Amino acid sequence: MRKLKKTIGILTMTLVTLTAMSCKDGKKEGAAEPMSNEMHQEDGNNQDGSKQMANAGSNASDAIIDNYLKIKNALVADNQEKAAEAGGNLVADFDDFDKASYSSEEQQELTDIIEDAKEHAEHISESPMEHQREHFDILSKDIIDMIAITGTDKKLYQDFCPMYNDNKGAQWLSASKEIKNPYYGSKMMGCGEVQKEIN
Amino acid sequence: MKIIKIIVLVLLVAFVGIQFISTSRNLSSTVPKTDFMLVNKVPTTIQNKLQISCYDCHSNNTGYPWYNKIQPAAWFLEDHIKEGKAELNFNEWGEYSDRRKNSKLRSIISQIEDDEMPLDSYTLIHTDAKLSEDGRTEIIAFMTQLKNDL
């Protein structure tokens, strides 16, 4: 009789263990929704009034550019966490992007760009800093190509660092004229030059 | 003593129990037209290397090891394969836009350069999947060429 009790006890414990384990199937899916949409202070040292424009502008790419610039600023500051956070928000921005107002050819191009860029944003949201920078390099190209189609109200500077990626060079966008390198951060803050001014 | 006996028993029953939880298996007998090897001209030596070192997790067909049906190993494998395929699926290469091909190639090159792929946990058992210095150089050169030709 005691043995039976013990057996039942064991089986119950096992069942509980199994039930508890099967619950983990739900996983931690779903990117963390952007909780804070407050303006980024670090970008505040830009003299131009791009902020006000961002609020007024109805351009769909504005949110994307804002979060892109947040990633850029975080990488300039060697801040992996902030870059990751902005990367997560950027993923959501790409999902929200509405292509309806563009021609079908442009839509195709935008689909390609966004599909690629979203993956880089995802990686930025979960990688160590050196990987974030690698993905930021390709992401920058995507964003530059996207702006070529969508346009923007913002004043942007297209910068170029000739050293990054084994001297193959890498571009990035900034809202201020002063060079602050996101690929090397504090190691080589001033490396690079303005290639082009957008707007 | 009694308590140890009980714990061992619980673990044993749990181990048997989890064997009944099924996992989805990554198997496919057909190679789609969009496969990396069919879309690109890949030298046989590199084909073999990619097949052995990458395709288990980066294609629709896994050559499962003998323990693949034993839990919790099966979960571990399923997870890795799912993640690997989401990141890069050689079978779907032809469906990627040029922009994405470029991104994927860049990641392939950097992962192999940094010796991050194939994963250590994979080559631990699949010793033949470990890439030699020459093998890595060869693959990197090929992928770089492919990237430049895009």
Short mmCIF file of C-alpha atoms in Angstrom, two decimals:
data_model
loop_
_atom_site.label_atom_id
_atom_site.label_comp_id
_atom_site.label_asym_id
_atom_site.label_seq_id
_atom_site.Cartn_x
_atom_site.Cartn_y
_atom_site.Cartn_z
CA MET A 1 0.00 0.00 0.00
CA ARG A 2 2.79 2.38 0.94
CA LYS A 3 4.54 1.51 -2.23
CA LEU A 4 1.50 2.42 -4.26
CA LYS A 5 1.31 5.77 -2.51
CA LYS A 6 4.93 6.43 -3.28
CA THR A 7 4.49 5.53 -6.90
CA ILE A 8 1.49 7.79 -7.24
CA GLY A 9 3.48 10.56 -5.56
CA ILE A 10 6.32 10.15 -8.02
CA LEU A 11 4.01 10.12 -10.98
CA THR A 12 2.29 13.29 -9.76
CA MET A 13 5.62 15.06 -9.34
CA THR A 14 6.66 14.01 -12.79
CA LEU A 15 3.44 15.21 -14.27
CA VAL A 16 3.84 18.58 -12.58
CA THR A 17 7.39 18.84 -13.88
CA LEU A 18 6.31 18.02 -17.39
CA THR A 19 3.41 20.44 -17.33
CA ALA A 20 5.69 23.17 -16.09
CA MET A 21 8.16 22.42 -18.86
CA SER A 22 5.64 22.32 -21.65
CA CYS A 23 4.57 25.82 -20.68
CA LYS A 24 7.85 27.24 -21.85
CA ASP A 25 6.73 26.67 -25.42
CA GLY A 26 5.22 30.13 -25.43
CA LYS A 27 8.76 31.45 -25.44
CA LYS A 28 9.79 35.06 -25.29
CA GLU A 29 8.51 35.84 -28.70
CA GLY A 30 7.72 39.27 -30.00
CA ALA A 31 10.11 42.18 -30.02
CA ALA A 32 9.90 44.46 -27.07
CA GLU A 33 7.54 47.18 -28.03
CA PRO A 34 8.94 50.65 -27.91
CA MET A 35 8.09 51.81 -24.43
CA SER A 36 9.71 55.17 -24.51
CA ASN A 37 9.30 57.46 -27.40
CA GLU A 38 10.88 60.40 -25.71
CA MET A 39 13.24 62.45 -27.78
CA HIS A 40 16.82 61.48 -27.58
CA GLN A 41 18.84 64.06 -25.75
CA GLU A 42 22.18 63.16 -27.28
CA ASP A 43 21.01 64.23 -30.65
CA GLY A 44 20.10 67.53 -29.09
CA ASN A 45 23.48 69.03 -29.79
CA ASN A 46 22.52 69.44 -33.40
CA GLN A 47 22.01 73.05 -34.21
CA ASP A 48 19.41 72.50 -36.86
CA GLY A 49 15.73 72.26 -36.13
CA SER A 50 15.18 68.75 -37.41
CA LYS A 51 13.21 67.85 -34.28
CA GLN A 52 10.38 70.22 -34.90
CA MET A 53 10.24 69.04 -38.45
CA ALA A 54 10.03 65.45 -37.30
CA ASN A 55 6.97 66.28 -35.28
CA ALA A 56 5.31 68.24 -38.00
CA GLY A 57 6.28 66.03 -40.94
CA SER A 58 3.95 63.31 -42.04
CA ASN A 59 6.70 61.51 -43.90
CA ALA A 60 6.54 57.82 -43.05
CA SER A 61 10.28 57.44 -43.08
CA ASP A 62 10.78 59.94 -40.27
CA ALA A 63 10.41 57.43 -37.46
CA ILE A 64 12.85 55.14 -39.24
CA ILE A 65 15.42 57.88 -39.61
CA ASP A 66 14.99 58.93 -35.98
CA ASN A 67 15.70 55.47 -34.67
CA TYR A 68 18.49 54.99 -37.16
CA LEU A 69 20.12 58.16 -35.80
CA LYS A 70 19.65 56.87 -32.26
CA ILE A 71 21.57 53.74 -33.16
CA LYS A 72 24.23 55.90 -34.73
CA ASN A 73 24.52 58.10 -31.63
CA ALA A 74 24.70 55.07 -29.37
CA LEU A 75 27.51 53.55 -31.43
CA VAL A 76 29.37 56.87 -31.40
CA ALA A 77 29.09 56.73 -27.60
CA ASP A 78 30.18 53.05 -27.52
CA ASN A 79 26.85 52.24 -25.92
CA GLN A 80 25.78 48.73 -26.86
CA GLU A 81 22.57 48.80 -24.82
CA LYS A 82 21.15 51.96 -26.28
CA ALA A 83 22.01 50.82 -29.78
CA ALA A 84 20.20 47.55 -29.10
CA GLU A 85 17.14 49.36 -27.78
CA ALA A 86 16.93 51.65 -30.80
CA GLY A 87 17.49 48.65 -33.05
CA GLY A 88 14.45 46.95 -31.55
CA ASN A 89 12.37 50.06 -32.09
CA LEU A 90 13.58 50.33 -35.64
CA VAL A 91 12.29 46.83 -36.40
CA ALA A 92 8.82 47.99 -35.38
CA ASP A 93 9.17 51.14 -37.50
CA PHE A 94 9.89 49.05 -40.58
CA ASP A 95 6.78 46.99 -39.91
CA ASP A 96 4.71 50.17 -39.71
CA PHE A 97 6.08 51.64 -42.90
CA ASP A 98 3.35 52.23 -45.46
CA LYS A 99 4.46 51.86 -49.07
CA ALA A 100 1.05 52.46 -50.62
CA SER A 101 1.81 55.90 -52.01
CA TYR A 102 4.73 54.76 -54.16
CA SER A 103 4.81 53.35 -57.66
CA SER A 104 4.91 49.58 -57.99
CA GLU A 105 8.54 49.66 -59.04
CA GLU A 106 9.43 51.77 -56.03
CA GLN A 107 7.39 49.51 -53.83
CA GLN A 108 9.38 46.51 -54.99
CA GLU A 109 12.62 48.31 -54.27
CA LEU A 110 11.36 49.44 -50.87
CA THR A 111 10.26 45.90 -50.04
CA ASP A 112 13.75 44.64 -50.81
CA ILE A 113 15.35 47.40 -48.78
CA ILE A 114 13.08 46.97 -45.78
CA GLU A 115 13.38 43.21 -45.76
CA ASP A 116 17.13 43.53 -45.61
CA ALA A 117 17.25 46.49 -43.26
CA LYS A 118 14.87 44.87 -40.81
CA GLU A 119 17.19 41.93 -40.44
CA HIS A 120 20.09 44.22 -39.67
CA ALA A 121 18.00 46.10 -37.11
CA GLU A 122 17.10 42.77 -35.50
CA HIS A 123 20.75 41.84 -35.26
CA ILE A 124 21.62 45.21 -33.80
CA SER A 125 18.99 44.65 -31.13
CA GLU A 126 20.68 41.47 -29.91
CA SER A 127 24.37 41.53 -30.75
CA PRO A 128 27.61 42.61 -29.11
CA MET A 129 28.90 45.98 -30.26
CA GLU A 130 31.33 44.86 -32.94
CA HIS A 131 28.54 42.98 -34.66
CA GLN A 132 26.21 45.91 -34.23
CA ARG A 133 28.70 48.01 -36.14
CA GLU A 134 28.99 45.50 -38.96
CA HIS A 135 25.23 45.46 -39.33
CA PHE A 136 25.04 49.21 -38.99
CA ASP A 137 27.33 49.49 -42.02
CA ILE A 138 24.90 47.62 -44.27
CA LEU A 139 21.89 49.19 -42.58
CA SER A 140 23.30 52.61 -43.44
CA LYS A 141 23.42 51.68 -47.10
CA ASP A 142 19.82 50.50 -46.94
CA ILE A 143 18.68 53.72 -45.28
CA ILE A 144 20.54 55.87 -47.80
CA ASP A 145 18.87 53.95 -50.64
CA MET A 146 15.51 54.22 -48.92
CA ILE A 147 15.81 57.99 -48.57
CA ALA A 148 16.71 58.22 -52.24
CA ILE A 149 13.19 56.95 -52.90
CA THR A 150 11.15 58.38 -50.05
CA GLY A 151 12.95 61.66 -49.54
CA THR A 152 13.01 63.32 -46.15
CA ASP A 153 12.34 66.70 -44.59
CA LYS A 154 15.39 66.35 -42.41
CA LYS A 155 18.74 67.94 -42.98
CA LEU A 156 21.19 65.04 -43.11
CA TYR A 157 24.87 64.59 -43.78
CA GLN A 158 26.12 61.50 -45.57
CA ASP A 159 29.52 60.71 -44.06
CA PHE A 160 32.21 58.28 -45.08
CA CYS A 161 34.91 56.53 -43.08
CA PRO A 162 37.53 55.07 -45.45
CA MET A 163 39.10 52.76 -42.87
CA TYR A 164 36.26 50.60 -41.67
CA ASN A 165 35.80 47.02 -42.92
CA ASP A 166 39.43 46.42 -43.88
CA ASN A 167 39.76 49.76 -45.63
CA LYS A 168 36.75 49.08 -47.82
CA GLY A 169 35.12 52.03 -46.12
CA ALA A 170 31.66 52.59 -44.73
CA GLN A 171 29.02 55.28 -44.91
CA TRP A 172 26.63 56.64 -42.33
CA LEU A 173 24.08 59.40 -41.92
CA SER A 174 24.20 62.11 -39.33
CA ALA A 175 22.05 65.08 -38.43
CA SER A 176 25.05 67.24 -37.61
CA LYS A 177 27.93 68.38 -39.75
CA GLU A 178 30.62 67.53 -37.25
CA ILE A 179 32.17 64.09 -37.82
CA LYS A 180 31.50 61.63 -35.03
CA ASN A 181 32.40 58.15 -36.16
CA PRO A 182 29.95 55.37 -35.20
CA TYR A 183 32.26 52.60 -36.44
CA TYR A 184 35.12 53.33 -34.11
CA GLY A 185 33.48 55.43 -31.39
CA SER A 186 35.91 56.86 -28.87
CA LYS A 187 38.82 55.02 -30.53
CA MET A 188 38.75 57.23 -33.60
CA MET A 189 35.94 59.69 -33.19
CA GLY A 190 37.08 62.10 -35.88
CA CYS A 191 37.74 59.61 -38.68
CA GLY A 192 35.70 60.38 -41.77
CA GLU A 193 34.42 63.12 -44.00
CA VAL A 194 31.16 64.54 -45.25
CA GLN A 195 30.40 63.03 -48.67
CA LYS A 196 27.14 64.68 -49.39
CA GLU A 197 24.50 66.88 -47.84
CA ILE A 198 20.89 65.76 -48.03
CA ASN A 199 18.55 68.77 -48.13
CA MET B 1 19.10 7.63 1.01
CA LYS B 2 15.40 7.30 0.43
CA ILE B 3 15.20 10.84 -0.88
CA ILE B 4 17.94 10.18 -3.43
CA LYS B 5 16.10 7.12 -4.60
CA ILE B 6 12.96 9.18 -5.09
CA ILE B 7 14.79 11.91 -6.96
CA VAL B 8 16.44 9.42 -9.26
CA LEU B 9 13.11 7.80 -9.88
CA VAL B 10 11.44 11.12 -10.65
CA LEU B 11 14.19 12.01 -13.08
CA LEU B 12 13.98 8.64 -14.71
CA VAL B 13 10.23 8.81 -15.17
CA ALA B 14 10.55 12.39 -16.43
CA PHE B 15 13.19 11.30 -18.89
CA VAL B 16 10.96 8.58 -20.21
CA GLY B 17 8.04 10.97 -20.21
CA ILE B 18 9.66 13.63 -22.34
CA GLN B 19 10.44 11.05 -24.98
CA PHE B 20 6.78 11.22 -25.93
CA ILE B 21 6.98 14.91 -26.76
CA SER B 22 7.54 15.08 -30.44
CA THR B 23 9.62 17.63 -32.27
CA SER B 24 9.28 18.65 -35.85
CA ARG B 25 12.02 17.27 -38.04
CA ASN B 26 13.83 19.09 -40.76
CA LEU B 27 13.80 16.67 -43.65
CA SER B 28 13.24 17.12 -47.35
CA SER B 29 14.04 14.79 -50.19
CA THR B 30 13.97 17.40 -52.92
CA VAL B 31 16.46 20.14 -53.60
CA PRO B 32 14.62 23.22 -54.87
CA LYS B 33 15.74 25.12 -57.95
CA THR B 34 16.58 28.04 -55.73
CA ASP B 35 19.37 26.13 -53.98
CA PHE B 36 22.70 27.90 -53.63
CA MET B 37 24.52 25.18 -55.57
CA LEU B 38 22.06 25.35 -58.46
CA VAL B 39 21.88 29.13 -58.68
CA ASN B 40 25.65 29.58 -58.52
CA LYS B 41 28.54 27.76 -60.12
CA VAL B 42 30.14 26.25 -57.08
CA PRO B 43 33.33 24.17 -57.37
CA THR B 44 32.87 20.61 -56.10
CA THR B 45 35.34 20.98 -53.25
CA ILE B 46 33.45 23.95 -51.91
CA GLN B 47 30.11 22.21 -52.48
CA ASN B 48 31.28 19.35 -50.30
CA LYS B 49 32.51 21.65 -47.58
CA LEU B 50 29.31 23.65 -47.47
CA GLN B 51 27.23 20.49 -47.50
CA ILE B 52 29.11 19.00 -44.58
CA SER B 53 29.71 22.12 -42.53
CA CYS B 54 26.64 24.26 -43.16
CA TYR B 55 23.70 22.44 -44.69
CA ASP B 56 22.58 20.57 -41.56
CA CYS B 57 21.29 23.79 -40.06
CA HIS B 58 21.10 26.07 -43.09
CA SER B 59 18.95 24.05 -45.45
CA ASN B 60 15.67 22.14 -45.48
CA ASN B 61 17.36 18.81 -44.97
CA THR B 62 19.31 17.81 -41.90
CA GLY B 63 21.51 14.73 -41.70
CA TYR B 64 20.43 13.84 -38.19
CA PRO B 65 22.83 12.24 -35.75
CA TRP B 66 21.85 8.98 -34.00
CA TYR B 67 20.69 10.74 -30.85
CA ASN B 68 18.33 13.01 -32.74
CA LYS B 69 15.23 11.36 -31.39
CA ILE B 70 16.29 11.33 -27.78
CA GLN B 71 15.05 14.20 -25.65
CA PRO B 72 16.24 16.67 -24.60
CA ALA B 73 18.83 16.51 -27.38
CA ALA B 74 16.09 16.70 -29.99
CA TRP B 75 14.86 20.02 -28.62
CA PHE B 76 18.32 21.44 -28.69
CA LEU B 77 18.76 20.40 -32.31
CA GLU B 78 15.33 21.64 -33.33
CA ASP B 79 16.04 25.03 -31.84
CA HIS B 80 19.38 25.39 -33.56
CA ILE B 81 18.05 24.31 -36.92
CA LYS B 82 15.10 26.68 -36.69
CA GLU B 83 17.35 29.57 -35.85
CA GLY B 84 19.91 28.64 -38.46
CA LYS B 85 17.36 28.42 -41.24
CA ALA B 86 15.77 31.72 -40.30
CA GLU B 87 19.16 33.36 -40.56
CA LEU B 88 20.25 31.72 -43.78
CA ASN B 89 18.69 28.97 -45.87
CA PHE B 90 20.91 27.85 -48.73
CA ASN B 91 17.92 26.10 -50.32
CA GLU B 92 16.20 29.47 -50.73
CA TRP B 93 19.18 31.36 -52.06
CA GLY B 94 17.55 32.13 -55.39
CA GLU B 95 14.62 33.81 -53.66
CA TYR B 96 16.79 36.39 -51.95
CA SER B 97 17.04 39.81 -53.57
CA ASP B 98 20.53 40.94 -54.60
CA ARG B 99 20.53 43.28 -51.66
CA ARG B 100 19.91 40.41 -49.28
CA LYS B 101 22.38 38.15 -51.04
CA ASN B 102 24.96 40.83 -50.48
CA SER B 103 24.09 41.00 -46.77
CA LYS B 104 24.09 37.23 -46.41
CA LEU B 105 27.43 36.87 -48.16
CA ARG B 106 28.94 39.52 -45.97
CA SER B 107 27.69 37.71 -42.87
CA ILE B 108 28.89 34.34 -44.16
CA ILE B 109 32.35 35.78 -44.76
CA SER B 110 32.56 37.48 -41.41
CA GLN B 111 31.25 34.46 -39.50
CA ILE B 112 33.81 32.18 -41.10
CA GLU B 113 36.61 34.71 -40.74
CA ASP B 114 35.90 35.02 -37.03
CA ASP B 115 35.61 31.25 -36.76
CA GLU B 116 32.14 31.56 -35.28
CA MET B 117 30.59 29.17 -37.77
CA PRO B 118 30.26 26.25 -37.80
CA LEU B 119 29.37 26.36 -34.10
CA ASP B 120 31.71 24.72 -31.62
CA SER B 121 28.84 22.70 -30.20
CA TYR B 122 28.29 21.30 -33.68
CA THR B 123 31.87 20.49 -34.62
CA LEU B 124 32.36 18.86 -31.22
CA ILE B 125 30.38 15.90 -32.53
CA HIS B 126 30.63 16.47 -36.27
CA THR B 127 34.39 16.61 -36.30
CA ASP B 128 34.44 16.41 -40.09
CA ALA B 129 32.48 19.68 -40.25
CA LYS B 130 35.30 21.66 -38.71
CA LEU B 131 36.88 23.84 -41.38
CA SER B 132 40.64 23.81 -41.79
CA GLU B 133 42.57 27.02 -42.25
CA ASP B 134 42.80 26.29 -45.99
CA GLY B 135 39.15 25.37 -46.19
CA ARG B 136 38.18 28.65 -44.60
CA THR B 137 40.40 30.68 -46.91
CA GLU B 138 38.94 28.85 -49.89
CA ILE B 139 35.34 29.46 -48.89
CA ILE B 140 35.98 33.09 -48.00
CA ALA B 141 37.66 33.69 -51.38
CA PHE B 142 34.73 32.08 -53.19
CA MET B 143 32.08 34.00 -51.25
CA THR B 144 33.96 37.27 -51.71
CA GLN B 145 34.08 36.68 -55.45
CA LEU B 146 30.37 35.93 -55.50
CA LYS B 147 29.68 39.11 -53.56
CA ASN B 148 31.76 41.22 -55.92
CA ASP B 149 29.94 39.76 -58.91
CA LEU B 150 26.49 40.69 -57.64
#
